[in-house]
Coordinates of C-alpha atoms and ligand atoms in Angstrom, one line a residue:
M1 CA 21.3 1.2 -17.9
R2 CA 21.9 1.4 -14.2
S3 CA 22.3 5.2 -13.9
V4 CA 19.0 7.1 -13.5
K5 CA 18.2 10.6 -14.8
I6 CA 16.9 12.9 -12.1
I7 CA 16.7 16.0 -14.2
E8 CA 18.4 17.2 -17.4
N9 CA 22.2 16.6 -17.1
V10 CA 21.9 15.3 -13.5
Y11 CA 22.1 11.6 -13.0
W12 CA 22.1 9.1 -10.1
V13 CA 25.2 7.0 -10.5
G14 CA 25.2 5.3 -7.1
V15 CA 24.9 1.7 -6.1
I16 CA 22.4 -0.5 -4.3
D17 CA 23.7 -2.7 -1.5
W18 CA 20.9 -5.2 -1.3
N19 CA 22.7 -7.5 1.1
L20 CA 23.9 -5.1 3.8
R21 CA 22.5 -6.3 7.1
D22 CA 24.8 -4.5 9.6
F23 CA 25.9 -0.9 9.2
H24 CA 28.4 -0.6 12.1
G25 CA 25.8 -2.1 14.5
Y26 CA 22.6 -0.7 12.9
E27 CA 20.6 -3.7 11.6
T28 CA 19.8 -2.8 8.0
R29 CA 17.3 -5.5 7.2
R30 CA 16.3 -3.8 4.0
G31 CA 19.9 -3.1 2.8
T32 CA 20.9 0.4 1.7
T33 CA 22.1 2.5 -1.2
Y34 CA 25.2 4.7 -1.6
N35 CA 24.0 7.5 -3.8
A36 CA 26.4 9.5 -6.0
Y37 CA 25.3 12.1 -8.6
L38 CA 26.9 13.1 -11.8
I39 CA 26.3 16.6 -13.0
S40 CA 27.3 17.4 -16.6
D41 CA 27.8 21.0 -17.8
K42 CA 30.8 22.7 -19.3
K43 CA 32.5 21.2 -16.3
T44 CA 31.5 17.8 -14.9
A45 CA 31.1 17.2 -11.1
L46 CA 30.7 14.0 -9.3
V47 CA 28.9 14.5 -6.0
D48 CA 30.1 11.9 -3.5
T49 CA 31.4 8.4 -4.3
V50 CA 30.4 5.0 -2.9
K51 CA 31.6 2.3 -0.5
A52 CA 34.9 0.9 -1.7
P53 CA 33.7 -2.7 -2.7
F54 CA 31.3 -1.0 -5.2
Q55 CA 33.9 1.2 -6.9
T56 CA 33.9 -0.6 -10.3
E57 CA 30.1 -0.4 -10.3
L58 CA 30.3 3.4 -9.8
K59 CA 32.9 3.6 -12.6
E60 CA 30.6 1.6 -15.0
N61 CA 27.6 3.8 -14.1
I62 CA 29.6 7.0 -14.8
E63 CA 30.8 5.5 -18.1
E64 CA 27.3 5.0 -19.3
L65 CA 27.1 8.8 -19.4
S66 CA 30.7 10.1 -19.6
S67 CA 34.1 9.0 -18.6
L68 CA 36.2 9.3 -15.5
E69 CA 38.7 11.5 -17.4
K70 CA 36.0 14.1 -18.0
I71 CA 35.3 14.6 -14.3
D72 CA 36.6 18.1 -13.1
Y73 CA 35.4 18.0 -9.6
V74 CA 34.6 15.4 -7.0
I75 CA 32.4 17.0 -4.3
V76 CA 33.1 15.3 -1.0
N77 CA 30.1 16.2 1.1
H78 CA 31.1 13.7 3.8
V79 CA 34.3 11.7 4.5
E80 CA 32.7 8.6 6.1
M81 CA 33.8 5.6 4.1
D82 CA 30.4 4.6 2.8
H83 CA 30.7 7.8 0.6
S84 CA 34.4 8.3 0.2
G85 CA 35.6 4.7 0.0
A86 CA 35.8 4.8 -3.8
L87 CA 37.6 8.1 -3.8
P88 CA 41.1 6.8 -4.2
Y89 CA 40.0 4.6 -7.1
I90 CA 38.4 7.6 -8.8
M91 CA 41.4 9.9 -8.2
E92 CA 43.7 7.3 -9.6
R93 CA 41.8 7.2 -12.9
A94 CA 40.4 10.7 -13.3
K95 CA 43.2 13.1 -14.0
N96 CA 43.0 16.9 -13.2
V97 CA 40.3 16.5 -10.7
T98 CA 39.8 18.9 -7.8
I99 CA 38.2 17.7 -4.6
I100 CA 35.7 20.1 -3.2
S101 CA 35.1 19.8 0.6
T102 CA 35.1 21.6 3.9
Q103 CA 38.5 22.1 5.5
T104 CA 37.6 19.4 8.0
G105 CA 36.6 17.2 5.0
K106 CA 40.0 17.8 3.4
D107 CA 41.8 16.9 6.7
G108 CA 39.7 13.7 6.9
V109 CA 40.4 12.7 3.3
I110 CA 44.2 13.2 3.8
K111 CA 44.1 11.3 7.1
Y112 CA 42.2 8.3 5.6
Y113 CA 43.7 8.2 2.1
G114 CA 46.9 10.2 2.1
G115 CA 45.8 12.3 -0.8
E116 CA 49.4 12.9 -2.0
G117 CA 49.3 14.9 -5.3
W118 CA 45.5 15.4 -5.1
N119 CA 44.1 18.9 -5.7
F120 CA 41.8 20.3 -3.1
R121 CA 39.6 23.3 -2.8
T122 CA 38.0 24.0 0.5
V123 CA 34.6 25.8 0.8
K124 CA 32.5 27.5 3.4
T125 CA 28.8 28.2 3.7
G126 CA 27.7 30.3 0.8
D127 CA 30.6 29.6 -1.5
E128 CA 29.7 28.7 -5.1
L129 CA 31.2 26.8 -8.0
K130 CA 30.1 27.5 -11.5
L131 CA 30.0 24.4 -13.8
G132 CA 28.7 26.4 -16.8
N133 CA 25.0 27.1 -16.7
K134 CA 24.7 25.2 -13.4
T135 CA 26.0 26.6 -10.1
L136 CA 26.7 24.6 -7.0
Q137 CA 26.3 26.3 -3.7
F138 CA 27.8 24.8 -0.5
V139 CA 26.4 24.8 3.0
E140 CA 28.5 23.5 5.9
A141 CA 26.5 21.1 8.0
P142 CA 28.8 20.0 10.9
M143 CA 27.6 16.9 12.7
L144 CA 25.1 16.0 10.0
H145 CA 26.6 13.5 10.2
W146 CA 30.3 14.2 11.1
P147 CA 32.1 17.5 11.7
D148 CA 33.2 17.5 8.0
S149 CA 29.7 17.2 6.5
M150 CA 28.3 19.7 4.1
F151 CA 25.3 20.1 1.8
T152 CA 25.6 20.8 -2.0
Y153 CA 22.8 22.8 -3.6
L154 CA 22.3 23.0 -7.4
K155 CA 20.8 26.5 -7.5
E156 CA 19.2 26.7 -11.0
D157 CA 17.5 23.3 -10.5
E158 CA 16.7 23.8 -6.8
L159 CA 18.2 20.4 -6.1
L160 CA 19.7 19.8 -2.6
M161 CA 22.2 17.0 -2.1
P162 CA 22.5 16.9 1.8
N163 CA 24.4 13.6 2.0
D164 CA 23.3 11.7 5.1
A165 CA 20.5 14.1 6.1
F166 CA 17.1 13.1 4.9
G167 CA 18.2 9.6 3.9
E168 CA 17.2 6.1 4.9
H169 CA 18.8 2.6 4.7
F170 CA 16.4 1.2 2.1
A171 CA 17.6 -0.9 -0.9
T172 CA 14.9 -0.7 -3.5
S173 CA 14.7 -0.8 -7.3
Q174 CA 12.8 2.5 -7.2
R175 CA 15.0 5.6 -7.0
F176 CA 12.3 8.1 -6.1
A177 CA 10.3 8.4 -2.9
D178 CA 7.0 8.7 -4.8
E179 CA 7.5 5.3 -6.4
A180 CA 8.2 3.5 -3.2
D181 CA 5.9 1.7 -0.7
Q182 CA 5.1 4.7 1.5
A183 CA 4.6 2.8 4.8
V184 CA 7.9 0.9 4.4
L185 CA 9.7 4.1 3.3
M186 CA 8.5 6.2 6.3
D187 CA 9.3 3.3 8.6
E188 CA 12.9 3.3 7.4
V189 CA 13.1 7.1 7.4
A190 CA 12.0 7.1 11.1
K191 CA 14.5 4.3 11.9
Y192 CA 17.4 6.2 10.3
Y193 CA 16.5 9.4 12.0
A194 CA 16.2 7.7 15.4
N195 CA 19.4 5.7 15.2
I196 CA 21.6 8.2 13.6
L197 CA 20.3 11.7 14.0
M198 CA 18.2 11.8 17.2
P199 CA 21.0 13.3 19.3
L200 CA 21.4 16.1 16.8
A201 CA 17.8 17.4 17.1
S202 CA 18.8 21.0 17.9
V203 CA 21.4 21.0 15.2
I204 CA 18.8 19.8 12.7
I205 CA 16.3 22.5 13.7
G206 CA 19.0 25.2 13.4
K207 CA 20.2 23.9 10.0
I208 CA 16.8 23.7 8.4
S209 CA 16.2 27.3 9.5
E210 CA 19.7 28.4 8.3
V211 CA 19.2 26.8 4.9
S212 CA 15.9 28.5 4.5
Q213 CA 17.3 31.9 5.4
L214 CA 20.0 31.3 2.7
G215 CA 17.2 31.1 0.2
V216 CA 17.7 27.4 -0.4
K217 CA 14.2 26.1 -1.1
P218 CA 14.7 22.7 -2.7
K219 CA 12.2 21.2 -5.1
I220 CA 14.2 18.0 -5.0
I221 CA 16.1 16.5 -2.1
A222 CA 18.7 13.9 -3.2
P223 CA 20.3 12.3 -0.1
S224 CA 23.2 9.8 0.0
H225 CA 21.1 6.9 1.2
G226 CA 17.8 5.6 -0.1
V227 CA 15.3 7.4 -2.4
I228 CA 15.2 10.8 -3.9
W229 CA 12.4 13.2 -2.9
R230 CA 11.4 14.8 -6.2
S231 CA 7.8 15.6 -5.2
N232 CA 6.7 17.0 -1.9
P233 CA 10.2 17.1 -0.3
E234 CA 8.5 19.1 2.5
R235 CA 7.2 15.7 3.8
I236 CA 10.6 14.6 5.0
V237 CA 11.7 18.0 6.1
N238 CA 8.5 18.4 8.2
A239 CA 9.0 14.8 9.6
Y240 CA 12.5 15.8 10.7
L241 CA 11.2 19.0 12.3
E242 CA 8.5 17.1 14.3
W243 CA 10.9 14.5 15.5
S244 CA 13.5 17.1 16.4
K245 CA 11.0 19.0 18.5
G246 CA 10.3 15.7 20.4
A247 CA 6.8 15.1 19.1
T248 CA 5.4 11.9 20.7
E249 CA 2.3 9.7 20.4
K250 CA 0.1 8.0 23.0
K251 CA 2.6 5.1 23.1
A252 CA 4.9 3.3 25.5
V253 CA 7.8 1.0 24.7
I254 CA 8.8 -1.7 27.2
V255 CA 12.4 -2.9 26.8
Y256 CA 13.4 -5.8 29.0
D257 CA 15.4 -8.9 29.4
T258 CA 14.6 -11.9 31.6
M259 CA 16.5 -14.8 33.0
W260 CA 13.8 -17.1 34.4
G261 CA 10.7 -15.3 33.4
S262 CA 10.1 -13.1 36.5
T263 CA 10.9 -9.8 34.8
E264 CA 8.9 -10.8 31.8
K265 CA 5.8 -11.5 33.9
M266 CA 6.2 -8.0 35.3
A267 CA 6.5 -6.6 31.8
Y268 CA 3.2 -8.3 30.8
A269 CA 1.4 -7.0 33.8
I270 CA 2.5 -3.4 33.0
S271 CA 1.7 -3.8 29.3
E272 CA -1.8 -5.1 30.1
A273 CA -2.6 -2.0 32.2
L274 CA -1.3 0.3 29.4
K275 CA -3.3 -1.5 26.7
E276 CA -6.5 -1.4 28.7
R277 CA -6.1 2.4 28.9
G278 CA -5.7 2.7 25.1
V279 CA -1.9 3.2 25.1
T280 CA -0.2 1.7 22.1
T281 CA 2.4 -0.6 23.6
Q282 CA 5.5 -2.0 22.0
F283 CA 6.9 -5.0 23.8
C284 CA 10.6 -5.5 23.2
H285 CA 12.5 -8.5 24.5
I286 CA 16.0 -7.1 24.0
R287 CA 17.5 -10.4 22.8
K288 CA 14.7 -11.0 20.3
T289 CA 14.3 -7.5 18.8
D290 CA 16.8 -5.6 16.6
L291 CA 18.3 -2.7 18.5
A292 CA 17.7 -0.3 15.6
E293 CA 14.0 -1.3 15.7
I294 CA 13.7 -0.6 19.4
V295 CA 15.3 2.8 19.0
K296 CA 12.9 3.6 16.2
E297 CA 9.9 2.6 18.4
I298 CA 11.2 4.9 21.1
L299 CA 11.4 7.9 18.7
D300 CA 7.6 8.7 18.9
A301 CA 6.8 7.0 22.3
K302 CA 5.9 9.1 25.3
A303 CA 7.0 6.5 27.8
V304 CA 10.0 4.2 27.9
I305 CA 9.8 1.4 30.5
M306 CA 12.9 -0.6 31.2
G307 CA 13.0 -4.0 33.0
S308 CA 16.1 -6.0 34.0
P309 CA 16.9 -8.9 36.2
T310 CA 19.8 -8.5 38.6
I311 CA 23.2 -10.1 37.9
N312 CA 26.3 -9.6 40.1
N313 CA 24.4 -6.9 42.0
S314 CA 23.7 -4.8 38.9
V315 CA 22.0 -4.5 35.5
F316 CA 21.8 -7.5 33.1
P317 CA 24.4 -6.9 30.4
T318 CA 22.0 -6.6 27.5
I319 CA 20.0 -4.0 29.3
S320 CA 23.1 -2.2 30.5
G321 CA 24.4 -2.0 26.9
F322 CA 21.1 -0.7 25.7
L323 CA 20.9 1.8 28.4
S324 CA 24.3 3.2 27.5
H325 CA 23.3 3.4 23.8
I326 CA 19.9 5.1 24.4
L327 CA 21.4 7.6 26.9
G328 CA 23.8 8.6 24.1
L329 CA 21.0 9.1 21.7
R330 CA 19.4 11.6 24.1
P331 CA 15.7 11.0 23.3
K332 CA 13.6 14.1 24.1
G333 CA 10.5 14.6 26.2
K334 CA 9.9 11.1 27.5
I335 CA 8.7 9.6 30.8
W336 CA 10.9 6.7 32.0
A337 CA 9.9 3.9 34.4
V338 CA 12.0 1.0 35.8
F339 CA 11.1 -2.5 37.0
G340 CA 13.0 -5.7 37.6
S341 CA 13.8 -8.7 39.7
Y342 CA 16.6 -10.1 41.8
G343 CA 17.6 -13.2 43.8
W344 CA 19.3 -11.8 46.9
G345 CA 21.1 -8.5 47.0
G346 CA 19.3 -6.6 44.1
G347 CA 20.8 -3.6 42.3
A348 CA 19.5 -3.7 38.7
V349 CA 16.5 -1.3 39.2
R350 CA 18.6 1.0 41.5
D351 CA 21.4 1.3 38.9
I352 CA 19.1 1.9 35.9
E353 CA 17.2 4.5 37.8
R354 CA 20.4 6.2 38.9
Q355 CA 21.8 6.4 35.4
L356 CA 18.5 7.8 33.9
K357 CA 18.4 10.5 36.6
E358 CA 22.1 11.4 36.1
S359 CA 21.3 11.9 32.4
G360 CA 18.5 14.3 33.4
F361 CA 15.6 12.0 32.4
E362 CA 12.3 12.1 34.3
V363 CA 11.8 8.8 36.1
L364 CA 8.3 7.9 37.3
E365 CA 8.7 6.7 40.9
P366 CA 8.5 4.4 42.7
S367 CA 10.2 1.8 40.5
I368 CA 9.4 -1.8 41.2
S369 CA 12.0 -4.4 42.3
V370 CA 10.8 -8.0 43.1
K371 CA 12.6 -10.8 44.8
F372 CA 12.6 -14.1 42.9
A373 CA 9.2 -14.3 41.2
P374 CA 6.4 -11.7 41.4
N375 CA 3.4 -12.8 43.5
R376 CA -0.2 -11.6 43.0
E377 CA 0.3 -8.4 45.0
E378 CA 3.5 -7.6 43.2
L379 CA 1.9 -8.1 39.8
Q380 CA -0.8 -5.8 40.9
K381 CA 1.9 -3.2 41.7
C382 CA 3.1 -3.6 38.2
R383 CA -0.4 -3.1 36.8
E384 CA -0.6 0.1 39.0
L385 CA 2.7 1.3 37.5
G386 CA 1.2 0.8 34.0
E387 CA -1.9 2.8 35.1
R388 CA 0.2 5.6 36.4
I389 CA 2.2 5.7 33.2
A390 CA -1.0 5.7 31.2
E391 CA -2.4 8.6 33.2
R392 CA 0.8 10.6 32.4
I393 CA 0.5 9.9 28.8
Q394 CA -3.1 11.0 28.4
Ligands
FEO1 FE1 26.3 7.6 5.2 FE2 27.8 9.3 7.8 O1 27.7 8.2 6.3

């Protein structure tokens, strides 16, 4: 049996995507899951579907417990295709189904799939749907992760299904958080938060407060990716609150690229000074480290130090791309520093510094730009930059 009982009459019927390694650019080295939940009462509800290539697996999981014909409602918490991809397949086979979603969700379903002849009911925060003894309550959650997103709360069982929120890309045979390797789990939780939710920190703080004021106090949190939090769900909620407030450690991340080793020598000199002063230092050659891993390391770091060689009077393309990505993720409360090298005109350090400042980030000056290769004095300047960063982190 592949479906998994969560509580009486509520089952996980999702799928495990063991082999996923790229989720639109996010390196998912441990795969992921697409969680769907079947709730059986006088009426039957399917909460979310799965990615389209797994639609027959979803059907088989449902048929272990019921049949597609018996589904009365499909709750579309979120239209992104990892959760709605199997919707057309389900709608073709399950007659008399009503799709429950936000208005934006309905618009998205119609735009992606046509939805001709499908029944819709749109809901707003606080709306409820009686299944029999069980009641579903809905909470709009725009931008967690798309404008259409909503949470579904099973009131009597105090079970929250928040879709993308509180998830992680983690394919595992264990379905519950308390069964999983805790270090691996929290590493993936942090990576997921950093790469997907970091720019939404203020939305997350507001939503957690709003949900609490609505009287939603979940005993179980069942997200759409990864494991289900059936004991101590406060652990992940508190982790989200801490990250959203910009909590950091005594830690620096050096992100750099190098053409002929000059920028790398500078990176080593900076990192040595940091390490000598007790600062945990993560050293990331951008072409040898997963982007998602770098972003995760930045999440709880107090300092981010960026190094680039100069090419065509500007930033090396790998660092330029990373800079654009990290600026979009809007990490909070960090000190930034910049270093790099050039052959003749220079420009990389100047351009990184300018972009950081234009985005409102604090840059520790002066930055260091070295011609050709760093000599002894210039490496000493790099060490001094490391020392200044360490002083700020203390
Ligand atoms: Fe898991 Fe925004 O989709």
